[in-house]
Short mmCIF file of C-alpha atoms in Angstrom, two decimals:
data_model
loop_
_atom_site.label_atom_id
_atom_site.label_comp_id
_atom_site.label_asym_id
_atom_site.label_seq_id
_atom_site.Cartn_x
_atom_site.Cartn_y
_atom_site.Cartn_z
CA UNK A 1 0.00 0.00 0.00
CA UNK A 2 1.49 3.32 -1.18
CA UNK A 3 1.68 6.11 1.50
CA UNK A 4 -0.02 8.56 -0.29
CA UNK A 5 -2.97 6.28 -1.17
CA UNK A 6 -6.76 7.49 0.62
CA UNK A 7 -7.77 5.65 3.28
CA UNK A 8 -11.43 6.23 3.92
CA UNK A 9 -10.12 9.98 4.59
CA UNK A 10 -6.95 9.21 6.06
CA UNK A 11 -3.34 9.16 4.63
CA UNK A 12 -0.98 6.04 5.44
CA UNK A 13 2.56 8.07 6.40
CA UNK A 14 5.60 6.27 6.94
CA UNK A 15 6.93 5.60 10.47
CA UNK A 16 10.56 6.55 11.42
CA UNK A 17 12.62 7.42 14.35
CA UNK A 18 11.40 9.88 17.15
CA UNK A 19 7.95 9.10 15.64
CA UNK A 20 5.85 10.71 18.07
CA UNK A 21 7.06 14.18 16.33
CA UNK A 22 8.34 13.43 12.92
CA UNK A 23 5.13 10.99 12.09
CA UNK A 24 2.47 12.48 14.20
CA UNK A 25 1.06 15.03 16.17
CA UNK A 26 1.23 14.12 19.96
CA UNK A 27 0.66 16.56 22.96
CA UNK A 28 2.95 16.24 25.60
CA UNK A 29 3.44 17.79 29.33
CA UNK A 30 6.80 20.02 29.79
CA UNK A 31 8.05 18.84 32.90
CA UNK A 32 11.55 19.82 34.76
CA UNK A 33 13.13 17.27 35.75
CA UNK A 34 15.56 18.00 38.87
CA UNK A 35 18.19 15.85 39.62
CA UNK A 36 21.57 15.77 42.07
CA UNK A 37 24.92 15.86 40.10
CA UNK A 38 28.40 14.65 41.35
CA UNK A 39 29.01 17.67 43.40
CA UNK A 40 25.03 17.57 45.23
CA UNK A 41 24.04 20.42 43.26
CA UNK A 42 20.75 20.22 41.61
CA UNK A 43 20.40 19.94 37.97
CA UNK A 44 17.44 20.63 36.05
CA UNK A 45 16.40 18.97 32.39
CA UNK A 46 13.57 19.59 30.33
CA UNK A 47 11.38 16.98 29.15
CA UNK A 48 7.95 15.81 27.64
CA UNK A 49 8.62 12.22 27.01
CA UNK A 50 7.36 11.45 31.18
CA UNK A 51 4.20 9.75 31.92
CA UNK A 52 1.95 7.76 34.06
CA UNK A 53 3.18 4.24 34.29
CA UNK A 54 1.28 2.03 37.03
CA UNK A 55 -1.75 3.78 38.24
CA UNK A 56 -3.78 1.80 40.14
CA UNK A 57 -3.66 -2.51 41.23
CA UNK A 58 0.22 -2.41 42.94
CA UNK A 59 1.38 -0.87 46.22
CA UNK A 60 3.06 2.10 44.47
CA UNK A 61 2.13 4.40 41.75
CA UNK A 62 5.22 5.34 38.96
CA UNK A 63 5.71 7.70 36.27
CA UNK A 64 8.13 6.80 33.31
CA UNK A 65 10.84 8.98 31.70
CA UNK A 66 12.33 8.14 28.58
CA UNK A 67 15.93 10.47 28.06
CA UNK A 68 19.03 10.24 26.26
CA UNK A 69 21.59 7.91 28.17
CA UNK A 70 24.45 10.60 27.74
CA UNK A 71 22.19 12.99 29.55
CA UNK A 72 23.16 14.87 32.86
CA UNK A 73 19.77 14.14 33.64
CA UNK A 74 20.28 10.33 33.28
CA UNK A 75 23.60 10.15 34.86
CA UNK A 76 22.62 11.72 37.79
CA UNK A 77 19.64 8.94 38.75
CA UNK A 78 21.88 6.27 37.54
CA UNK A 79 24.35 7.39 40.44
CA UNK A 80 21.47 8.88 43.08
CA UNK A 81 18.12 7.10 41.91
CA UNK A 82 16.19 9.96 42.86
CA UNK A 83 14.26 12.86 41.05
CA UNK A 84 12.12 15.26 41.08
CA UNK A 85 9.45 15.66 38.37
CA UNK A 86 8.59 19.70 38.45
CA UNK A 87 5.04 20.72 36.59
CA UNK A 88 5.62 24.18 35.52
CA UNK A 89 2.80 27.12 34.17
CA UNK A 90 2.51 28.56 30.51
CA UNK A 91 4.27 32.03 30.91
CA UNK A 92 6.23 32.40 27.97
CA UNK A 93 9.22 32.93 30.24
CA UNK A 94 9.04 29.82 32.23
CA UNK A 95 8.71 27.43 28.90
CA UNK A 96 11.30 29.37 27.43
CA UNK A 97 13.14 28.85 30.36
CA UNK A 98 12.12 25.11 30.07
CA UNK A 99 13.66 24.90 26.27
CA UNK A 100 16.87 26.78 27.25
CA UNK A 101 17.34 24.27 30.04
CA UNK A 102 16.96 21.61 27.41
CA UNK A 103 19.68 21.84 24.97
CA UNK A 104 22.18 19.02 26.04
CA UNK A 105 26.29 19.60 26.75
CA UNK A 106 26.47 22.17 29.80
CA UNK A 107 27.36 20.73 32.98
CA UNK A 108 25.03 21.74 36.14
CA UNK A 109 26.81 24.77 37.15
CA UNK A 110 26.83 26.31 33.58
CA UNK A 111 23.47 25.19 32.74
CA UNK A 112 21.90 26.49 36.77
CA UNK A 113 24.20 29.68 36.67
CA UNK A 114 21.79 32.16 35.62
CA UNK A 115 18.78 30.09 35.98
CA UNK A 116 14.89 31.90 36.73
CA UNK A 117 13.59 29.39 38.58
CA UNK A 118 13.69 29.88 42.33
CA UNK A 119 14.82 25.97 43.91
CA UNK A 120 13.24 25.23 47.78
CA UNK A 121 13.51 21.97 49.35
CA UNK A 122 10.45 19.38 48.88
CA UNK A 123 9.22 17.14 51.43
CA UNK A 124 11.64 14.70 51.49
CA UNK A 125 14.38 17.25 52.45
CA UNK A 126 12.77 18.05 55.36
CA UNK A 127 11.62 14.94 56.47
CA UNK A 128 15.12 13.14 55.90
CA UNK A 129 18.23 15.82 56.77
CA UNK A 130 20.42 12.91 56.92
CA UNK A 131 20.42 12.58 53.29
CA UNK A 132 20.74 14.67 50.22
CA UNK A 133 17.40 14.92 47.84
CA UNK A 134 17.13 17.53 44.63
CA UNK A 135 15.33 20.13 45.18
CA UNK A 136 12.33 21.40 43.76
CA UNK A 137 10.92 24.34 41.47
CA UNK A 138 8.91 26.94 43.91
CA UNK A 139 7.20 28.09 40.72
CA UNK A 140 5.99 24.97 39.75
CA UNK A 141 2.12 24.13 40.60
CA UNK A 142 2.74 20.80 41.28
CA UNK A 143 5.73 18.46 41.69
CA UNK A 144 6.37 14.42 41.44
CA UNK A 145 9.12 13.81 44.18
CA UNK A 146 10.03 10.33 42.93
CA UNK A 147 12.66 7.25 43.34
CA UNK A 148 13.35 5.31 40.26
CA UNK A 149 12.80 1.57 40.80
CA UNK A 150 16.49 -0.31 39.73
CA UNK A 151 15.46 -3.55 40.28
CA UNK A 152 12.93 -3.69 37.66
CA UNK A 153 14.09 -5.20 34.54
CA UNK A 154 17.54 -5.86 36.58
CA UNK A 155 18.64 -2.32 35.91
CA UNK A 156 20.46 -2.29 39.24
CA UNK A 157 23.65 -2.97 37.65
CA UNK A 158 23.72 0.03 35.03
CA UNK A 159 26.32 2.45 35.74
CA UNK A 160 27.42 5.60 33.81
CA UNK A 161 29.87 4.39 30.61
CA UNK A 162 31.07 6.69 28.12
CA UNK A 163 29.33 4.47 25.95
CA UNK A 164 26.47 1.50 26.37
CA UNK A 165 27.14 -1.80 24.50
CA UNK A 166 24.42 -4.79 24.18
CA UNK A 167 22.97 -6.65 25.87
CA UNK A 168 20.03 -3.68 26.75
CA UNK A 169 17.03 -3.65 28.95
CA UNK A 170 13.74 -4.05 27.40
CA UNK A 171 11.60 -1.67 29.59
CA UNK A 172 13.86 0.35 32.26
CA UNK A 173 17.66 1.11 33.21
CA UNK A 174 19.58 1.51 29.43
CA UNK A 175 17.47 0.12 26.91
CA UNK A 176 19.91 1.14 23.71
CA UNK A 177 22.74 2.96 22.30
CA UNK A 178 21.61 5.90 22.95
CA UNK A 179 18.43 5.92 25.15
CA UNK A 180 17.40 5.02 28.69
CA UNK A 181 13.91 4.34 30.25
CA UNK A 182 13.50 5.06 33.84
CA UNK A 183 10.16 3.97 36.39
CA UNK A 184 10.18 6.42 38.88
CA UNK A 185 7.79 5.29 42.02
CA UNK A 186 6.30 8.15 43.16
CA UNK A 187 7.30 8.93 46.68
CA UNK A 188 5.02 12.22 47.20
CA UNK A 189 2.86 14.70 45.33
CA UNK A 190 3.33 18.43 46.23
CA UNK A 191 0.64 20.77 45.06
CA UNK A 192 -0.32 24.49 45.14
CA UNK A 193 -2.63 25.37 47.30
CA UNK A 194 -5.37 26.02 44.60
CA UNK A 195 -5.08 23.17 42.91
CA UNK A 196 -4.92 20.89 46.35
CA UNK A 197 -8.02 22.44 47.57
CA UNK A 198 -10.14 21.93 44.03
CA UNK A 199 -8.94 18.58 44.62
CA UNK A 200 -10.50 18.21 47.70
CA UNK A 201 -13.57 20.09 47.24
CA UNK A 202 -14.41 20.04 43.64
CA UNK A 203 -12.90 21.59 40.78
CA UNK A 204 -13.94 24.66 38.89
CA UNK A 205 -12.80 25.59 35.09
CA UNK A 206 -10.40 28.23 36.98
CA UNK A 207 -8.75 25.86 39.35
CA UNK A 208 -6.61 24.20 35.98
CA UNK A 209 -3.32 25.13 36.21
CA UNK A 210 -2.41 27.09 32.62
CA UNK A 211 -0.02 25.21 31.19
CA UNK A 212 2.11 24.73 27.83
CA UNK A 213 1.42 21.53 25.82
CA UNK A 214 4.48 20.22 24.13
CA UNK A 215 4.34 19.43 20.27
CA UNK A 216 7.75 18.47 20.01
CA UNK A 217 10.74 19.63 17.96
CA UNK A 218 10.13 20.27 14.17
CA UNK A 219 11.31 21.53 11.18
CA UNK A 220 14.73 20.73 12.48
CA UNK A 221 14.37 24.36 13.57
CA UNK A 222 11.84 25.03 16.61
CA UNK A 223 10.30 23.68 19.43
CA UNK A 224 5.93 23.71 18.88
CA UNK A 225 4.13 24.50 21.78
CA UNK A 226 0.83 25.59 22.23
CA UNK A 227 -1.11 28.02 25.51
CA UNK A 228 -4.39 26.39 26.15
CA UNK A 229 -7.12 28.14 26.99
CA UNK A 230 -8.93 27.66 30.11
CA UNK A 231 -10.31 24.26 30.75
CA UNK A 232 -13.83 23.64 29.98
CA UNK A 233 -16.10 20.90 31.67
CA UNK A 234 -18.08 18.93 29.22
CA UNK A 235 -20.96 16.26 30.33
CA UNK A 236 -21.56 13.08 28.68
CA UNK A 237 -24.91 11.06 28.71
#
């Protein structure tokens, strides 16, 4: 079947690599992901590709977070095994913020420098001074404190290389040349006031956080993102 043959309305196009941007159009969250480098500072990373993993039927909950393996982002929760997934609003200077914190090769005190974001300790930090935890975006609305779960897929071996050689993982730890999956349990949820109390006592169209959906890099140019408008609430029957 050709690729440019009708479908009952639909075109057939051709799958290839990163195909959740190149073949399709597939909204994504922007997330910061904060992370503890050699040193104990905290490192921050952009990324979309992080989503709900096990959600209900086991005694935790996880998120998972595909990355590159060379990553500082990577590194640092192959050596620590801890994170912090940040949730951050649609001002244009936070998710431009988000993209400049993005672009891979600066080490943590380059990239953190002359960062805007304003870093606090999360709950963890105060509940366990014995031990070192990254901290977390003030400005965020809500943030994933999380612990990434080595002895799935026996990841518990992976270390930082220069380079990663076969045999891979199939599902978590370094699952090729160049990538890494990671499931994160989720050790604690920390919310904004507004959106913890909607939670509570029942949301209204102006209790959703504003934020930036991610469209992925095109064009081999530019970074698509879109500001939504304010949520709307919708009844089925």
């Amino acid at each position: 079947m050709k690729n440019d043959k009708n479908i009952n309305g639909f075109k057939n196009i051709r799958i290839v690599d990163n195909f959740y941007q190149t073949s399709s159009f597939f909204p994504m969250p922007t997330t910061l992901i904060a992370t503890l480098d050699e040193e104990g500072n905290t490192n921050l990373g952009a990324y979309s590709l992080c989503f709900p993993y096990y959600i209900a039927g086991k005694d935790y909950y996880a998120m998972i977070l595909c990355c590159r393996n060379s990553s500082n982002t990577c590194k640092n929760i192959l050596r620590t095994k801890k994170c912090a997934i940040n949730f951050i609003t649609s001002e244009s200077k936070y998710f431009k913020e988000a993209v400049r914190l993005g672009y891979p090769g600066e080490t943590t005190k380059e990239k953190m420098k002359d960062c805007l974001f304003t870093l606090v300790d999360g709950k963890r930090s105060l509940d366990d001074e014995e031990n070192k935890y990254p901290k977390v975006i003030k400005e965020a609305y809500q943030v994933f404190e999380c612990t990434w779960m080595s002895e799935l897929d026996n990841a518990s071996n992976d270390k930082v290389m220069d380079e990663y050689v076969e045999p891979y993982h199939d599902f978590n730890g370094i699952t090729s040349k160049n990538g890494a999956h990671f499931i994160l349990k989720i050790d604690n949820i920390l919310m904004k006031p507004k959106q913890y109390n909607a939670i509570l006592n029942g949301v209204k169209r102006t209790d959703f956080p504003s934020i930036p959906v991610d469209y992925g890099y095109r064009d081999n140019e530019y970074f698509w993102y879109i500001k939504p408008k304010c949520a709307k609430k919708s009844t089925y029957t």
